[in-house]
Coordinates of C-alpha atoms in Angstrom, one line a residue:
M26 CA 0.0 0.0 0.0
K27 CA 1.3 3.4 -0.9
F28 CA -0.7 6.0 0.7
N29 CA -0.2 8.4 3.7
Q30 CA -2.4 9.4 6.6
A31 CA -5.6 11.0 5.4
R32 CA -6.8 14.4 6.6
H33 CA -8.8 14.3 9.9
K34 CA -12.4 14.9 9.4
V35 CA -13.4 15.3 13.0
F36 CA -11.6 17.6 15.4
D37 CA -11.8 18.3 19.0
I38 CA -10.9 21.9 19.7
S39 CA -10.6 23.7 23.0
P40 CA -13.0 26.6 23.5
A41 CA -10.1 28.7 24.6
V42 CA -8.6 28.2 21.2
L43 CA -12.0 29.0 19.4
A44 CA -12.5 32.1 21.4
S45 CA -9.0 33.7 21.1
V46 CA -7.2 32.5 18.0
Q47 CA -7.7 34.8 14.8
T48 CA -7.1 33.1 11.4
P49 CA -6.7 34.4 7.9
S50 CA -9.5 34.0 5.4
V51 CA -9.6 30.3 4.5
S52 CA -12.1 27.6 3.9
A53 CA -13.9 25.7 6.6
R54 CA -11.7 22.7 6.4
N55 CA -8.3 24.7 6.5
W56 CA -9.8 26.8 9.3
L57 CA -10.3 23.6 11.4
G58 CA -6.7 22.5 10.5
L59 CA -5.4 25.9 11.7
M60 CA -7.4 25.6 15.0
A61 CA -5.9 22.1 15.4
T62 CA -2.5 23.4 14.6
A63 CA -2.9 26.2 17.2
Q64 CA -4.0 23.9 19.8
H65 CA -1.1 21.5 19.1
T66 CA 1.3 24.5 20.1
T67 CA -0.1 24.5 23.5
A68 CA -0.1 20.7 24.2
G69 CA 2.3 19.1 21.7
Q70 CA 5.9 17.9 22.3
S71 CA 8.3 20.8 22.6
H72 CA 11.0 21.0 20.0
S73 CA 14.4 19.7 21.1
E74 CA 16.3 22.7 19.9
H75 CA 14.1 25.1 21.7
P76 CA 11.3 24.6 24.3
D77 CA 9.3 27.6 23.1
Y78 CA 8.6 26.0 19.9
T79 CA 6.6 22.9 19.2
A80 CA 7.6 20.1 17.1
F81 CA 5.5 19.8 13.9
N82 CA 6.1 17.5 10.9
G83 CA 4.6 16.3 7.7
T84 CA 2.3 13.8 9.5
Y85 CA 0.6 16.6 11.2
V86 CA 0.1 18.6 8.0
R87 CA -1.4 15.7 6.3
Q88 CA -3.7 15.0 9.3
F89 CA -4.8 18.6 9.8
F90 CA -4.9 19.9 6.2
G91 CA -4.8 16.8 3.9
S92 CA -3.3 17.1 0.4
S93 CA -2.4 20.4 -1.1
K94 CA -3.8 19.1 -4.4
D95 CA -7.2 19.1 -2.7
G96 CA -6.8 22.7 -1.4
G97 CA -5.0 21.9 1.8
L98 CA -2.6 24.2 3.3
T99 CA 1.1 23.4 3.8
A100 CA 3.5 24.8 6.3
M101 CA 4.9 27.0 3.4
S102 CA 1.4 28.5 2.7
D103 CA 1.1 32.2 3.4
E104 CA -1.9 31.6 5.5
F105 CA 0.1 29.3 7.8
T106 CA 3.0 31.7 7.9
Q107 CA 0.7 34.5 8.9
M108 CA -0.4 32.7 12.1
F109 CA 2.8 30.9 13.1
D110 CA 6.5 31.6 13.6
K111 CA 8.5 28.7 12.4
F112 CA 12.0 27.4 11.9
S113 CA 13.7 24.4 10.2
A114 CA 15.7 22.3 12.5
S115 CA 19.5 22.5 11.8
K116 CA 20.6 20.6 8.7
T117 CA 22.9 18.1 10.2
G118 CA 20.2 15.5 11.0
G119 CA 17.4 17.7 11.9
W120 CA 14.0 17.0 10.1
C121 CA 11.3 18.4 12.2
L122 CA 9.8 21.9 12.0
G123 CA 9.4 24.1 14.9
I124 CA 6.4 26.3 15.2
K125 CA 4.8 28.7 17.7
L126 CA 1.9 31.1 17.4
S127 CA 2.4 34.7 16.6
D128 CA 2.7 37.0 19.3
D129 CA -1.0 38.5 19.2
N130 CA -2.6 35.1 19.0
A131 CA -0.3 33.6 21.6
S132 CA -1.0 36.4 24.1
R133 CA -4.8 36.0 23.8
L134 CA -4.7 32.2 23.8
G135 CA -2.4 32.4 27.0
E136 CA -5.1 34.5 28.8
A137 CA -7.9 32.3 27.4
T138 CA -6.2 29.1 28.6
L139 CA -6.2 30.4 32.2
A140 CA -9.8 31.5 31.9
Y141 CA -11.1 28.3 30.5
D142 CA -9.4 25.9 33.0
G143 CA -11.1 22.6 33.0
V144 CA -13.3 23.1 29.9
E145 CA -13.9 20.3 27.6
R146 CA -13.0 20.5 23.9
I147 CA -15.8 20.8 21.3
R148 CA -16.1 18.3 18.6
L149 CA -16.3 19.9 15.2
T150 CA -16.3 18.9 11.5
A151 CA -16.6 20.5 8.2
E152 CA -18.5 17.5 6.8
Q153 CA -22.3 17.2 6.9
P154 CA -23.1 14.9 9.8
Y155 CA -26.2 12.7 10.2
L156 CA -27.2 11.9 13.8
V157 CA -28.7 8.4 14.2
Q158 CA -30.8 7.5 17.2
L159 CA -31.9 3.9 17.5
N160 CA -34.0 2.6 20.5
G161 CA -32.0 3.2 23.8
L162 CA -28.6 3.1 22.2
R163 CA -26.2 6.0 22.5
P164 CA -26.7 8.5 19.6
R165 CA -24.1 8.3 16.8
A166 CA -23.3 10.9 14.3
F167 CA -21.9 9.8 10.9
L168 CA -20.3 11.6 8.0
S169 CA -21.8 9.6 5.1
F170 CA -24.8 7.7 4.3
K171 CA -22.9 4.6 3.8
E172 CA -21.6 4.7 7.5
V173 CA -25.2 5.1 8.5
A174 CA -26.4 2.2 6.4
D175 CA -23.6 -0.1 7.6
W176 CA -24.0 0.8 11.3
L177 CA -27.9 0.2 11.2
A178 CA -27.6 -3.1 9.2
K179 CA -25.7 -4.7 12.0
R180 CA -28.3 -3.6 14.6
M181 CA -31.8 -3.9 13.1
D182 CA -33.9 -5.9 10.7
K183 CA -34.9 -4.2 7.5
A184 CA -32.6 -1.4 8.0
P185 CA -32.7 1.6 5.4
A186 CA -30.4 0.8 2.5
L187 CA -27.9 3.2 1.2
A188 CA -30.0 4.0 -1.9
S189 CA -33.0 4.7 0.4
L190 CA -31.2 7.1 2.5
K191 CA -30.0 9.1 -0.5
R192 CA -33.5 9.2 -1.9
M193 CA -35.0 10.4 1.4
N194 CA -32.4 13.0 1.5
A195 CA -33.2 14.2 -1.9
D196 CA -36.9 14.4 -0.8
V197 CA -36.5 16.7 2.1
L198 CA -37.3 20.4 1.8
S199 CA -34.7 22.4 -0.1
D200 CA -34.7 25.0 2.5
T201 CA -33.2 23.1 5.4
F202 CA -30.5 23.2 7.9
G203 CA -27.1 23.6 6.3
T204 CA -28.4 26.3 3.9
S205 CA -28.3 30.1 4.3
T206 CA -31.8 30.1 5.9
Q207 CA -32.5 28.1 9.0
Y208 CA -35.5 27.8 11.3
I209 CA -34.9 27.8 14.9
T210 CA -37.8 26.6 17.2
G211 CA -39.4 29.6 18.9
A212 CA -38.1 32.1 16.3
A213 CA -40.7 34.2 14.6
S214 CA -38.8 34.0 11.2
P215 CA -35.9 32.4 9.5
V216 CA -32.5 33.2 10.8
N217 CA -30.0 34.0 8.0
A218 CA -26.8 32.4 8.9
D219 CA -24.9 34.3 6.1
A220 CA -25.3 37.4 8.2
L221 CA -22.6 36.1 10.6
S222 CA -19.8 38.7 10.1
D223 CA -17.4 36.5 12.0
T224 CA -17.0 33.2 13.7
F225 CA -15.3 31.8 16.8
G226 CA -11.8 32.8 17.1
T227 CA -12.5 36.4 16.3
S228 CA -13.2 39.3 18.6
T229 CA -16.8 40.0 17.3
Q230 CA -19.2 37.1 16.9
Y231 CA -22.8 37.2 15.7
I232 CA -24.8 34.5 17.3
T233 CA -27.8 33.1 15.4
G234 CA -30.9 35.0 16.6
A235 CA -29.0 37.8 18.4
A236 CA -29.9 41.3 17.8
S237 CA -26.3 42.6 17.8
P238 CA -22.8 41.3 17.8
V239 CA -21.5 39.3 20.8
N240 CA -18.2 40.5 22.0
A241 CA -16.0 37.5 22.9
D242 CA -13.9 39.6 25.1
A243 CA -16.9 40.0 27.4
L244 CA -17.4 36.3 27.8
S245 CA -16.2 34.9 31.0
D246 CA -16.4 31.6 29.3
T247 CA -17.3 30.2 26.0
F248 CA -19.6 27.5 24.6
G249 CA -18.7 24.1 26.4
T250 CA -17.8 25.8 29.7
S251 CA -19.8 25.5 32.9
T252 CA -20.8 29.2 33.0
Q253 CA -21.3 31.3 29.9
Y254 CA -22.1 35.0 29.8
I255 CA -24.0 36.2 26.7
T256 CA -23.9 39.9 25.8
G257 CA -27.2 41.3 27.0
A258 CA -28.1 38.4 29.2
A259 CA -29.2 39.3 32.8
S260 CA -27.3 36.3 34.3
P261 CA -24.9 33.6 33.3
V262 CA -26.1 30.5 31.4
N263 CA -25.4 27.4 33.3
A264 CA -24.1 24.7 31.0
D265 CA -24.0 22.1 33.7
A266 CA -27.8 22.0 33.4
L267 CA -27.6 21.0 29.7
S268 CA -28.6 17.5 29.1
D269 CA -25.9 17.8 26.3
T270 CA -23.3 20.3 25.1
F271 CA -23.9 23.3 22.9
G272 CA -25.3 22.3 19.5
T273 CA -27.3 19.4 21.0
S274 CA -31.0 19.1 21.3
T275 CA -31.5 20.6 24.8
Q276 CA -30.0 24.0 25.8
Y277 CA -30.9 26.3 28.6
I278 CA -31.3 30.0 27.5
T279 CA -31.1 32.8 30.0
G280 CA -34.5 34.0 30.9
A281 CA -36.3 30.9 29.8
A282 CA -38.5 29.1 32.4
G283 CA -37.1 25.7 31.3
P284 CA -35.1 24.0 28.6
V285 CA -35.6 25.3 25.2
L286 CA -35.6 22.5 22.6
S287 CA -33.7 23.8 19.6
V288 CA -34.4 22.2 16.2
K289 CA -30.9 21.1 15.3
G290 CA -31.6 19.6 12.0
V291 CA -34.2 17.9 9.8
E292 CA -35.6 14.6 10.1
L293 CA -34.8 12.5 7.0
L294 CA -37.2 9.6 7.7
P295 CA -40.8 10.1 6.5
E296 CA -43.3 9.7 9.3
R297 CA -44.7 6.6 7.6
T298 CA -41.2 4.9 7.5
R299 CA -40.6 5.7 11.1
N300 CA -44.1 4.2 12.2
G301 CA -43.2 1.1 10.1
H302 CA -39.9 0.6 12.0
L303 CA -41.7 1.3 15.3
K304 CA -44.1 -1.5 14.6
R305 CA -41.2 -3.8 14.1
G306 CA -39.8 -2.8 17.5
N307 CA -37.3 -0.2 16.3
E308 CA -37.5 3.3 17.4
L309 CA -35.4 5.1 14.8
S310 CA -34.5 8.7 13.8
I311 CA -32.0 10.0 11.3
I312 CA -31.4 13.8 11.5
K313 CA -29.4 15.9 9.1
L314 CA -27.7 18.3 11.6
E315 CA -27.8 22.0 11.1
P316 CA -24.4 24.0 10.9
F317 CA -22.9 25.3 14.3
M318 CA -21.4 28.2 12.5
H319 CA -20.1 29.4 9.2
I320 CA -16.6 30.1 7.9
N321 CA -16.6 32.3 4.8
G322 CA -19.9 30.9 3.9
E323 CA -19.0 27.2 4.5
P324 CA -20.7 25.4 7.3
I325 CA -18.9 24.0 10.5
F326 CA -21.0 21.2 12.3
Q327 CA -20.8 20.3 16.0
S328 CA -21.9 17.2 17.9
P329 CA -20.5 15.2 20.8
Y330 CA -21.6 12.1 19.1
L331 CA -19.3 12.4 16.2
M332 CA -17.0 9.5 16.4
F333 CA -13.2 9.1 15.4
S334 CA -13.0 6.5 12.5
S335 CA -10.4 3.9 12.3
Y336 CA -8.9 5.4 9.1
R337 CA -7.2 7.9 11.4
S338 CA -4.7 5.2 12.7
V339 CA -4.3 2.4 10.2
K340 CA -3.0 4.0 7.0
V341 CA 0.4 2.7 6.0
P342 CA 3.1 5.2 4.8
S343 CA 4.7 4.9 1.4
D344 CA 7.6 2.4 0.8
N345 CA 10.2 5.0 0.6
V346 CA 10.2 5.6 4.3
R347 CA 9.2 2.3 5.5
Y348 CA 11.6 -0.4 6.8
P349 CA 11.8 -3.3 4.1
A350 CA 9.3 -6.2 4.4
E351 CA 7.9 -5.0 7.7
Q352 CA 4.3 -5.2 8.6
P353 CA 2.6 -2.7 11.0
V354 CA 2.5 -3.5 14.6
E355 CA -0.9 -3.5 16.2
I356 CA -1.3 -2.7 19.9
T357 CA -4.5 -2.5 22.0
A358 CA -4.4 -1.4 25.7
M359 CA -6.8 -1.0 28.6
F360 CA -6.5 2.0 30.8
D361 CA -8.0 2.3 34.3
V362 CA -10.2 5.4 33.6
D363 CA -11.6 5.6 37.1
Y364 CA -8.0 5.6 38.4
L365 CA -7.1 8.4 36.0
K366 CA -10.0 10.4 37.2
R367 CA -9.2 9.9 40.9
E368 CA -5.6 10.9 40.3
R369 CA -6.6 14.1 38.7
Q370 CA -6.2 16.2 41.7
N371 CA -2.6 14.9 42.1
V372 CA -1.8 15.6 38.5
V373 CA -3.2 19.1 38.8
R374 CA -1.1 19.8 41.8
H375 CA 2.0 18.5 40.2
F376 CA 1.7 20.4 37.0
N377 CA 1.0 23.6 38.9
D378 CA 4.1 23.0 41.0
V379 CA 6.5 22.4 38.1
L380 CA 5.2 24.5 35.3
P381 CA 4.4 28.2 34.6
P382 CA 0.6 29.0 35.0
V383 CA -0.2 29.0 31.2
K384 CA 1.6 25.8 30.4
A385 CA 0.3 24.1 33.5
S386 CA -3.3 24.9 32.3
S387 CA -2.6 23.7 28.9
Y388 CA -1.1 20.4 30.2
I389 CA -4.2 19.9 32.5
E390 CA -6.5 20.4 29.6
C391 CA -4.6 18.0 27.7
Y392 CA -4.7 15.5 30.4
D393 CA -8.4 15.9 30.8
Y394 CA -9.0 15.5 27.1
H395 CA -7.2 12.2 26.8
V396 CA -9.0 10.8 29.8
R397 CA -12.3 11.9 28.1
L398 CA -11.3 10.0 24.9
L399 CA -10.5 6.8 27.1
A400 CA -13.9 7.1 28.8
E401 CA -15.7 7.4 25.5
N402 CA -14.1 4.1 24.6
D403 CA -14.5 2.3 27.9
G404 CA -10.7 2.7 28.6
K405 CA -9.7 0.7 25.5
W406 CA -7.5 2.1 22.8
S407 CA -5.8 0.7 19.7
W408 CA -2.7 2.0 17.8
T409 CA -0.9 0.9 14.6
Y410 CA 2.9 1.5 14.5
W411 CA 5.1 1.2 11.4
R412 CA 8.8 0.8 11.4
H413 CA 10.6 3.7 9.9
M414 CA 13.7 2.9 7.7
Y415 CA 15.9 4.0 10.5
G416 CA 14.3 1.3 12.8
R417 CA 12.1 3.2 15.1
L418 CA 8.5 2.3 15.4
N419 CA 6.4 5.4 14.7
L420 CA 2.8 5.8 15.6
L421 CA 0.4 6.4 12.7
G422 CA -2.1 9.3 12.8
S423 CA -4.1 8.9 16.0
D424 CA -6.2 11.2 18.3
F425 CA -4.4 9.7 21.3
N426 CA -0.6 9.8 20.2
L427 CA 1.6 9.0 23.2
Q428 CA 4.7 9.7 21.3
I429 CA 4.0 13.4 20.7
L430 CA 2.5 14.2 24.1
P431 CA 4.6 16.3 26.5
R432 CA 6.4 14.0 28.8
L433 CA 4.6 15.0 31.9
V434 CA 1.2 14.4 30.5
R435 CA 2.3 11.0 29.1
K436 CA 3.8 9.8 32.3
S437 CA 0.6 10.7 34.2
L438 CA -1.8 9.0 31.6
T439 CA 0.4 5.8 31.9
S440 CA 0.6 5.7 35.6
C441 CA -2.3 3.3 35.9
P442 CA -1.5 0.4 38.4
N443 CA -1.3 -2.1 35.7
M444 CA 1.4 -0.2 33.8
S445 CA 5.2 0.0 34.2
S446 CA 7.5 2.1 32.1
Y447 CA 11.1 1.2 31.1
D448 CA 13.8 3.2 29.3
L449 CA 17.2 2.8 28.0
S450 CA 19.6 4.8 30.3
S451 CA 21.8 7.3 28.4
C452 CA 21.1 5.3 25.3
H453 CA 23.1 6.9 22.5
P454 CA 26.2 7.8 24.6
R455 CA 26.2 4.2 25.8
L456 CA 26.0 2.9 22.2
F457 CA 29.0 5.2 21.3
V458 CA 31.1 3.6 24.1
A459 CA 30.1 0.1 23.2
I460 CA 30.9 0.3 19.6
C461 CA 34.1 2.2 20.1
R462 CA 35.1 -0.5 22.8
H463 CA 34.8 -3.0 19.9
Y464 CA 37.9 -1.2 18.3
G465 CA 39.7 -0.8 21.6
V466 CA 39.0 2.9 21.9
R467 CA 37.9 4.6 25.1
L468 CA 35.5 7.6 25.3
P469 CA 36.1 9.1 28.8
H470 CA 33.7 12.1 28.4
C471 CA 30.9 9.9 27.1
E472 CA 31.7 7.4 30.1
Q473 CA 31.5 10.4 32.3
L474 CA 28.1 11.3 31.0
I475 CA 26.8 7.8 31.5
R476 CA 27.9 7.5 35.0
N477 CA 26.7 10.9 36.1
K478 CA 24.5 12.6 33.5
H479 CA 22.8 14.9 36.1
G480 CA 26.3 16.0 37.3
V481 CA 27.5 16.7 33.7
R482 CA 24.4 18.8 33.0
R483 CA 24.8 20.9 36.1
H484 CA 28.4 21.5 35.0
V485 CA 27.4 22.6 31.6
A486 CA 24.5 24.7 33.0
H487 CA 26.8 26.4 35.4
M488 CA 29.5 27.1 32.8
L489 CA 27.0 28.6 30.4
N490 CA 24.7 30.2 33.0
I491 CA 21.7 28.3 31.8
T492 CA 19.4 25.9 33.4
E493 CA 19.8 22.1 33.5
D494 CA 16.8 21.6 31.3
E495 CA 18.5 24.0 28.7
A496 CA 21.8 22.1 29.0
K497 CA 20.3 18.7 28.1
P498 CA 19.4 19.7 24.5
I499 CA 22.8 21.2 24.0
I500 CA 24.6 18.1 25.1
T501 CA 22.2 16.0 23.0
S502 CA 22.9 18.2 19.9
F503 CA 26.5 17.4 20.4
V504 CA 26.0 13.7 20.4
F505 CA 24.4 14.1 16.8
G506 CA 27.1 16.4 15.6
K507 CA 24.9 19.4 15.2
G508 CA 24.9 22.8 16.9
F509 CA 28.7 23.4 17.5
S510 CA 32.0 24.3 15.7
K511 CA 35.4 24.8 17.0
D512 CA 38.0 27.5 16.2
I513 CA 41.2 25.5 16.1
K514 CA 43.4 28.4 16.9
S515 CA 41.5 29.8 19.9
G516 CA 40.0 26.7 21.1
R517 CA 36.6 28.2 21.5
I518 CA 33.4 26.5 20.4
K519 CA 30.3 28.0 18.8
L520 CA 26.8 26.6 19.1
V521 CA 25.8 26.7 15.4
N522 CA 27.8 25.6 12.4
E523 CA 25.5 26.2 9.4
P524 CA 25.6 29.8 7.9
D525 CA 22.0 29.9 6.9
Y526 CA 21.0 29.0 10.5
Y527 CA 22.0 32.7 11.4
S528 CA 19.9 34.4 8.8
D529 CA 17.1 32.1 7.9
N530 CA 15.8 30.7 11.1
V531 CA 13.6 32.6 13.6
I532 CA 15.0 30.6 16.5
Y533 CA 18.5 31.9 16.1
G534 CA 17.5 35.1 17.8
D535 CA 16.4 33.0 20.9
I536 CA 19.6 31.0 21.2
E537 CA 22.2 33.7 20.1
H538 CA 22.9 34.6 23.8
T539 CA 24.0 30.9 24.4
N540 CA 26.2 31.1 21.2
D541 CA 27.8 34.3 22.6
I542 CA 28.6 32.6 25.9
L543 CA 30.1 29.7 24.2
S544 CA 32.3 31.7 21.9
S545 CA 33.6 34.1 24.5
I546 CA 34.5 31.7 27.4
S547 CA 38.2 30.6 27.7
T548 CA 39.3 27.3 26.5
E549 CA 40.1 26.3 30.1
L550 CA 36.4 26.9 31.3
S551 CA 35.0 25.1 28.2
N552 CA 37.6 22.5 28.3
W553 CA 35.1 19.5 29.0
L554 CA 32.5 20.6 26.4
I555 CA 35.1 21.1 23.7
D556 CA 36.8 17.8 24.5
F557 CA 33.5 15.9 24.5
A558 CA 32.6 17.5 21.1
V559 CA 36.1 16.5 19.6
E560 CA 35.7 12.9 21.2
L561 CA 32.4 12.4 19.5
K562 CA 33.6 13.7 16.2
N563 CA 36.6 11.3 16.2
A564 CA 34.2 8.4 17.1
R565 CA 31.7 8.8 14.4
H566 CA 33.8 7.1 11.7
L567 CA 34.1 4.2 14.0
I568 CA 30.3 3.9 14.3
I569 CA 29.8 3.8 10.4
Q570 CA 33.0 1.5 10.1
W571 CA 31.6 -1.0 12.6
W572 CA 28.2 -1.2 10.8
N573 CA 30.0 -1.9 7.3
E574 CA 32.5 -4.4 8.8
V575 CA 30.4 -6.2 11.3
V576 CA 26.6 -5.8 10.7
N577 CA 26.6 -5.3 6.9
V578 CA 29.7 -7.4 6.1
D579 CA 27.7 -9.7 3.8
G580 CA 25.6 -6.8 2.3
S581 CA 22.2 -8.0 4.0
C582 CA 21.9 -4.8 6.0
P583 CA 22.6 -1.9 3.8
M584 CA 22.0 1.7 4.8
P585 CA 19.4 3.6 2.9
S586 CA 20.8 4.9 -0.5
H587 CA 20.0 8.5 0.2
I588 CA 22.3 8.8 3.0
T589 CA 25.2 6.8 1.4
G590 CA 25.4 8.4 -2.1
Y591 CA 28.1 10.6 -3.4
Y592 CA 26.1 13.7 -3.9
G593 CA 24.9 16.1 -1.2
N594 CA 26.2 17.3 2.1
T595 CA 28.9 14.8 3.2
H596 CA 28.7 16.0 6.8
Q597 CA 25.0 15.8 6.9
K598 CA 25.1 12.2 5.4
A599 CA 27.6 11.1 8.0
M600 CA 25.3 12.4 10.8
Q601 CA 22.4 10.5 9.2
Q602 CA 24.4 7.3 9.0
V603 CA 25.3 7.5 12.7
S604 CA 21.6 8.1 13.5
F605 CA 20.6 5.2 11.4
V606 CA 23.0 2.8 13.3
L607 CA 22.1 4.0 16.8
T608 CA 18.3 3.9 16.2
Q609 CA 18.7 0.4 14.6
I610 CA 20.2 -1.0 17.8
E611 CA 17.9 1.0 20.0
A612 CA 14.9 -0.4 18.1
S613 CA 15.9 -4.0 18.7
F614 CA 15.1 -3.5 22.4
V615 CA 11.5 -2.7 21.6
T616 CA 11.4 -5.8 19.3
S617 CA 12.7 -8.0 21.9
I618 CA 9.9 -6.9 24.3
L619 CA 7.2 -7.5 21.6
Q620 CA 8.7 -10.9 20.9
R621 CA 8.4 -11.9 24.5
E622 CA 4.6 -11.3 24.3
H623 CA 4.4 -8.6 26.9
Q624 CA 1.2 -6.5 26.4
V625 CA 2.7 -3.3 25.4
V626 CA 0.7 -0.1 26.0
A627 CA 2.9 2.5 24.2
I628 CA 6.3 2.5 22.3
I629 CA 8.1 5.8 22.9
H630 CA 11.2 5.3 20.7
D631 CA 13.8 3.9 23.1
G632 CA 11.4 3.5 25.9
L633 CA 8.0 1.9 26.3
T634 CA 5.2 1.2 28.8
V635 CA 4.3 -2.3 29.6
T636 CA 0.9 -3.5 31.0
N637 CA -0.1 -6.9 32.2
R638 CA 2.9 -7.5 34.5
D639 CA 6.3 -6.1 35.5
I640 CA 9.4 -7.2 33.6
S641 CA 11.6 -8.9 36.3
P642 CA 15.2 -7.9 36.8
E643 CA 16.2 -11.3 35.6
E644 CA 14.3 -10.8 32.3
L645 CA 15.7 -7.4 31.9
K646 CA 19.3 -8.7 32.3
S647 CA 18.4 -11.4 29.8
I648 CA 17.2 -8.9 27.2
E649 CA 20.4 -6.8 27.7
M650 CA 22.6 -9.9 27.1
E651 CA 20.4 -10.9 24.0
I652 CA 21.1 -7.4 22.5
D653 CA 24.7 -7.7 23.2
R654 CA 24.8 -11.1 21.3
Q655 CA 22.7 -9.8 18.4
W656 CA 25.1 -6.9 17.7
S657 CA 28.3 -8.5 19.0
L658 CA 28.8 -5.8 21.6
T659 CA 29.3 -5.6 25.2
D660 CA 27.2 -3.6 27.7
A661 CA 25.3 -2.0 24.7
I662 CA 22.2 -1.1 26.7
L663 CA 21.0 -0.7 30.2
I664 CA 17.4 -0.9 31.0
E665 CA 15.9 1.1 33.8
K666 CA 12.4 1.1 35.2
E667 CA 11.1 4.6 35.5

């Protein structure tokens, strides 16, 4: 199969994002993609080269916007650039884009995030949904008649066929919900949705039926929150009293004596057909939902009953990035939702203790959202992983992607009593040492980092007058050969070695002060860091040599051709070859766990979370020895329980 992840059709967007982020003029589908991207900047994994930026790659682009051939935005589109500051990671091995919201949007979103603490995300789509209610089952909203017909066929006799549904849809009144004119129960006349001058995310919003614009800045909360102030209302609207969320059948309106039943769509089944199903014991309703709002004249729909389809996680990437002859890895796990709900107060306390207020609120909202997803699925979630050509198992597009969640959120979600996390300690420096040992070469600075990584980070942080958290990515960048250069005469080092990094990347301005520190300190003070960099530089040719002489001696394990050819940046290709070797060995640890039939919850590159039972110390030692034998190394890995 040669196709990549499809565009997501259903999005869960935080009310804080909807109420604060302003977008350029785009289609409804691209608007949802921009909103999802803005939300990703608040709760996605920080970029390794600067914590203020969020990692963003081609997978997200395809999932949020789809193909550019179909009108989807790309990260290079003018509309995207208007909303986000971005930079390309340094060329020597970097591949992931870094993004953050432009200042105005970021400022408004930061304030909104604090204001909307604990608010559930709103489920939106730009596709026309059809709400199906059958007997006492939970309502379901589908995005095509085929999905409706397939779902009903499995649950009732003489279910409406696909052709019948299409015919009934054609028979409904031409002036129905989803068009410019919509009837609202209790309204004296039709409400024209085209009169909306703006939508969520802007400062001024017209609410259907309102006599004047609603100023979003006046809202103490937005739709989906527990308390909502509507301009002109005498008192707040209590959403906790709603039997469902905004856009559903029952909503409390300020000043009303009781719930106002708003017509949210048009019934597709004729009364005669409904009565016929009722006589056979099936109470059936199929409603074509009305738009929630309009973006440039195109409808956006909302319903909590929209479901995420399996297509979001089972697509297989093209052969040019897949590991040869590898099948996807399917994993299903059970989470203790009750435990995660009970632990929430401890999670909130911890996030507030260790994070700035805005980031803490974003992380709390992210935790709550994923617990909600698990609750919707009775604690059960399935993933599909594919092995990249470099060896790592990457997660295909999913709404619950543990690989891209911030570490604190991921650890909180995988803290269930039946889960244990394991990690490879100082993975890449340890592999450097093991491979060089094969040739009788010692790496004293790498060995020191392995023995006392926190001490080394403290030393580098003190030397550069930065924090330990800032020192970690600098040391890591040295391991992969990027982010430093050495002046042979002076013995001083610089943080960046690509000329275009200075002029072409927004991030440079944020790290320039560190570069100044590095280039100005004396050789004596920077002795350890310089020697560490030189030690690694000299060791890299041994890493590549070992692969060719030991692993690929018979030609059975060649490196990908695009990193071994004669053309292109030779330094960059050398770094890619080193990365290829290290991740191949790292991935064999995960493979060993899977082969031992442990029930794996999540694969996080060189670490993973295991459910079912703990891995005993004896078995961990056995796996370490197995990896040594497989690669003809000594002490290649050390497995630690987190």
